[in-house]
Amino acid sequence: MSSNIKTAEDFIAYAKERNPNQPEFIQAVEEVAHSVWEHLSNHPELQRSKILERMIEPERVIMFRVPWIDDRGEFQVNRGYRIQMNSAIGPYKGGLRFHPSVNLSILKFLAFEQVYKNSLTTLPMGGGKGGADFNPKGKSDNEVMPFFQSFMTELQRHVGANLDVPAGDIGVGGREVGYMFGQYKRLKNEFTGVLTGKGKTFGGSLIRPEATGYGCVYFMQEMLKRKGKDFKGKTCVISGSGNVSQYTAEKLIELGAKVVTMSDSGGYIYDKDGIDAAKLAWIMDLKNVKRGRIKAYADHYGCEYHEGQRPWGVKCDLAFPSATQNELNESEAKALVENGCEGVAEGANMPSTPAAIEVFQAAKILFAPGKASNAGGVATSGLEMSQNSLRYGWTREEVDEKLNNIMKSIHETCVQHGSNGNGYVDYVKGANVGGFVKVAEAMMAQGLV
Ligand code: NDP
């Protein structure tokens, strides 16, 4: 540490001074600093080598212009980014987000979290994140393709199968990954695993689309198992209705739980009878093919729709925030606890505010932070990279089993580093310390770089 940095609070003040107007990034740094401070205090060699100061400084930030022409023939300009945060344990790896809210603070927070998440997966992946302030919603195919081609025309200079391997995030599905892969291949004249989340016909892994949602449910299963419980008959509340939410719902339904809500940025639907497999297939068609709004579900099935609201006031046993950051605040956390919720697993990245996490932990309910519970997506991206390198594809069952084992291993790591001795596991501390120690060790071994 710098000589004047003695406490986690000093470190946070230092981070704030160096990164003004980056609230999401600071929020993520604060959580990690608090979690790892005890470990740092016990390892003066890590402090001397300024390991945490180095970790919050991206190895590289790339910002670039993305010009394209819309359907009316008008010129448009977006801002593209790639944050290459840390490559100590492997090539940079992390998704691309396309949403009007995208900015440097949000992408730095995501890239920072990704470093520890990727470390937890046990696979050799560094951390990165990127995207653009482009809104794919309401855009025609004729607009989406040239935008993503233009984005990749610049990004291709900075990524590669052994350098940086992006994947999807908010606003990206198979269609967008396909367009980016095609453009990369054309410009570089090579067929390599430069992106994950690819289509099945050109190197994609089975189970990758399902992986984040399935993995989140497997993680919750491990937390419940430790308490001698399972999913049978549990009422579950999910936010979002995108990739992560859809496959969280699918696995929960398969394991005997009852899913009663899903949402989008317009509001949430409450189906008290439960969303079954057939209704979920309808939602997948609505969201992935028709690109419609979740309200249409309420109109179609005649259930409640709550415009402009989030689902955390609905009585449930388990909650899965799976839309976006800071979507579950302190009063919503209190409502969940008061209504008897016994577990929360984050499908999204940083969906619970720090005050909400305090409420969950004070009530001693199960709480899994996204960097542990949603790591199944990037883990399966890692498996996709392995299959691309091997020029071979594993079966659905093989990938699913590997995913399940990775989630079990992440759970064990969290228990190992997060147990406080009286039976309660602080999964936030467990995930942060578990992810941190491996990256710190690799950085120390590689010298001052
Ligand atoms: P999608 O784009 O498929 O879905 C996002 C969902 O969240 C949509 O229902 C969207 O509603 C809603 N949403 C997005 N932004 C907001 C907002 N500002 N307010 C309210 N609702 C919002 O994204 P994913 O499912 O892929 O990602 C969801 C979360 O999971 C993100 O935090 C992402 O970082 C995280 N994650 C994703 C992984 C993956 O493999 N895809 C891996 C690990 C984490 P609407 O359509 O109205 O915008």
PDB file of C-alpha atoms and ligand atoms in Angstrom, residues 97 99 110 117 129 137 168-171 208 212 240-244 263-266 287 293 322-324 347-349 374 377, ligand 1:
ATOM      1  CA  ARG A  97     -22.771  -5.003 -23.594  1.00  0.00           C
ATOM      2  CA  HIS A  99     -27.244  -0.617 -24.107  1.00  0.00           C
ATOM      3  CA  LEU A 110     -17.965  -5.201 -15.041  1.00  0.00           C
ATOM      4  CA  LYS A 117     -15.239 -14.308 -11.377  1.00  0.00           C
ATOM      5  CA  LYS A 129     -15.417  -6.262 -20.737  1.00  0.00           C
ATOM      6  CA  LYS A 137     -33.971  -2.435 -29.273  1.00  0.00           C
ATOM      7  CA  GLY A 168     -22.250 -11.569 -25.201  1.00  0.00           C
ATOM      8  CA  ASP A 169     -23.898  -9.571 -22.427  1.00  0.00           C
ATOM      9  CA  ILE A 170     -26.975  -7.314 -22.368  1.00  0.00           C
ATOM     10  CA  GLY A 171     -28.230  -6.678 -25.908  1.00  0.00           C
ATOM     11  CA  ARG A 208     -23.473 -21.921 -23.690  1.00  0.00           C
ATOM     12  CA  THR A 212     -25.467 -18.522 -16.916  1.00  0.00           C
ATOM     13  CA  GLY A 240     -35.539  -9.730 -16.420  1.00  0.00           C
ATOM     14  CA  SER A 241     -36.670 -11.874 -19.320  1.00  0.00           C
ATOM     15  CA  GLY A 242     -33.469 -12.042 -21.342  1.00  0.00           C
ATOM     16  CA  ASN A 243     -30.927 -14.798 -21.723  1.00  0.00           C
ATOM     17  CA  VAL A 244     -30.053 -15.273 -18.045  1.00  0.00           C
ATOM     18  CA  SER A 263     -39.859  -8.596 -16.105  1.00  0.00           C
ATOM     19  CA  ASP A 264     -38.307  -6.172 -18.541  1.00  0.00           C
ATOM     20  CA  SER A 265     -37.556  -2.482 -18.319  1.00  0.00           C
ATOM     21  CA  GLY A 266     -41.300  -1.781 -18.769  1.00  0.00           C
ATOM     22  CA  LYS A 287     -38.344 -12.130 -26.509  1.00  0.00           C
ATOM     23  CA  ARG A 293     -42.395  -6.636 -24.439  1.00  0.00           C
ATOM     24  CA  SER A 322     -31.189 -11.307 -13.422  1.00  0.00           C
ATOM     25  CA  ALA A 323     -31.678  -8.020 -15.307  1.00  0.00           C
ATOM     26  CA  THR A 324     -29.072  -5.356 -14.511  1.00  0.00           C
ATOM     27  CA  GLY A 347     -27.913 -13.847 -12.116  1.00  0.00           C
ATOM     28  CA  ALA A 348     -27.067 -10.280 -13.126  1.00  0.00           C
ATOM     29  CA  ASN A 349     -23.854  -8.449 -12.251  1.00  0.00           C
ATOM     30  CA  ASN A 374     -23.442 -16.146 -12.541  1.00  0.00           C
ATOM     31  CA  GLY A 377     -21.696 -18.318 -18.372  1.00  0.00           C
TER      32      GLY A 377
HETATM   33  P1  NDP B   1     -30.363  -9.665 -22.085  1.00  0.00           P
HETATM   34  O1  NDP B   1     -30.120  -8.489 -22.925  1.00  0.00           O
HETATM   35  O2  NDP B   1     -30.617 -10.976 -22.729  1.00  0.00           O
HETATM   36  O3  NDP B   1     -31.575  -9.388 -21.070  1.00  0.00           O
HETATM   37  C1  NDP B   1     -31.531  -8.306 -20.196  1.00  0.00           C
HETATM   38  C2  NDP B   1     -32.855  -8.247 -19.453  1.00  0.00           C
HETATM   39  O4  NDP B   1     -32.743  -7.281 -18.415  1.00  0.00           O
HETATM   40  C3  NDP B   1     -34.020  -7.804 -20.321  1.00  0.00           C
HETATM   41  O5  NDP B   1     -35.202  -8.358 -19.831  1.00  0.00           O
HETATM   42  C4  NDP B   1     -33.987  -6.279 -20.135  1.00  0.00           C
HETATM   43  O6  NDP B   1     -35.240  -5.645 -20.368  1.00  0.00           O
HETATM   44  C5  NDP B   1     -33.619  -6.169 -18.679  1.00  0.00           C
HETATM   45  N1  NDP B   1     -32.888  -4.921 -18.452  1.00  0.00           N
HETATM   46  C6  NDP B   1     -31.714  -4.545 -19.011  1.00  0.00           C
HETATM   47  N2  NDP B   1     -31.356  -3.323 -18.590  1.00  0.00           N
HETATM   48  C7  NDP B   1     -32.345  -2.924 -17.761  1.00  0.00           C
HETATM   49  C8  NDP B   1     -32.551  -1.759 -16.989  1.00  0.00           C
HETATM   50  N3  NDP B   1     -31.674  -0.747 -17.012  1.00  0.00           N
HETATM   51  N4  NDP B   1     -33.663  -1.718 -16.224  1.00  0.00           N
HETATM   52  C9  NDP B   1     -34.559  -2.729 -16.202  1.00  0.00           C
HETATM   53  N5  NDP B   1     -34.405  -3.861 -16.909  1.00  0.00           N
HETATM   54  C10 NDP B   1     -33.320  -3.951 -17.667  1.00  0.00           C
HETATM   55  O7  NDP B   1     -29.101  -9.756 -21.105  1.00  0.00           O
HETATM   56  P2  NDP B   1     -28.559 -10.997 -20.258  1.00  0.00           P
HETATM   57  O8  NDP B   1     -29.692 -11.844 -19.806  1.00  0.00           O
HETATM   58  O9  NDP B   1     -27.462 -11.612 -21.033  1.00  0.00           O
HETATM   59  O10 NDP B   1     -27.876 -10.262 -19.016  1.00  0.00           O
HETATM   60  C11 NDP B   1     -28.606  -9.936 -17.836  1.00  0.00           C
HETATM   61  C12 NDP B   1     -27.636  -9.693 -16.691  1.00  0.00           C
HETATM   62  O11 NDP B   1     -26.827 -10.868 -16.484  1.00  0.00           O
HETATM   63  C13 NDP B   1     -26.628  -8.560 -16.915  1.00  0.00           C
HETATM   64  O12 NDP B   1     -26.334  -7.948 -15.672  1.00  0.00           O
HETATM   65  C14 NDP B   1     -25.393  -9.293 -17.402  1.00  0.00           C
HETATM   66  O13 NDP B   1     -24.199  -8.563 -17.163  1.00  0.00           O
HETATM   67  C15 NDP B   1     -25.460 -10.537 -16.535  1.00  0.00           C
HETATM   68  N6  NDP B   1     -24.695 -11.677 -17.030  1.00  0.00           N
HETATM   69  C16 NDP B   1     -24.943 -12.204 -18.270  1.00  0.00           C
HETATM   70  C17 NDP B   1     -24.230 -13.294 -18.705  1.00  0.00           C
HETATM   71  C18 NDP B   1     -24.526 -13.974 -19.991  1.00  0.00           C
HETATM   72  O14 NDP B   1     -23.967 -15.046 -20.234  1.00  0.00           O
HETATM   73  N7  NDP B   1     -25.413 -13.453 -20.840  1.00  0.00           N
HETATM   74  C19 NDP B   1     -23.137 -13.871 -17.896  1.00  0.00           C
HETATM   75  C20 NDP B   1     -23.031 -13.301 -16.576  1.00  0.00           C
HETATM   76  C21 NDP B   1     -23.764 -12.233 -16.186  1.00  0.00           C
HETATM   77  P3  NDP B   1     -35.404  -4.756 -21.688  1.00  0.00           P
HETATM   78  O15 NDP B   1     -35.454  -5.735 -22.803  1.00  0.00           O
HETATM   79  O16 NDP B   1     -36.667  -3.998 -21.475  1.00  0.00           O
HETATM   80  O17 NDP B   1     -34.188  -3.859 -21.753  1.00  0.00           O
END
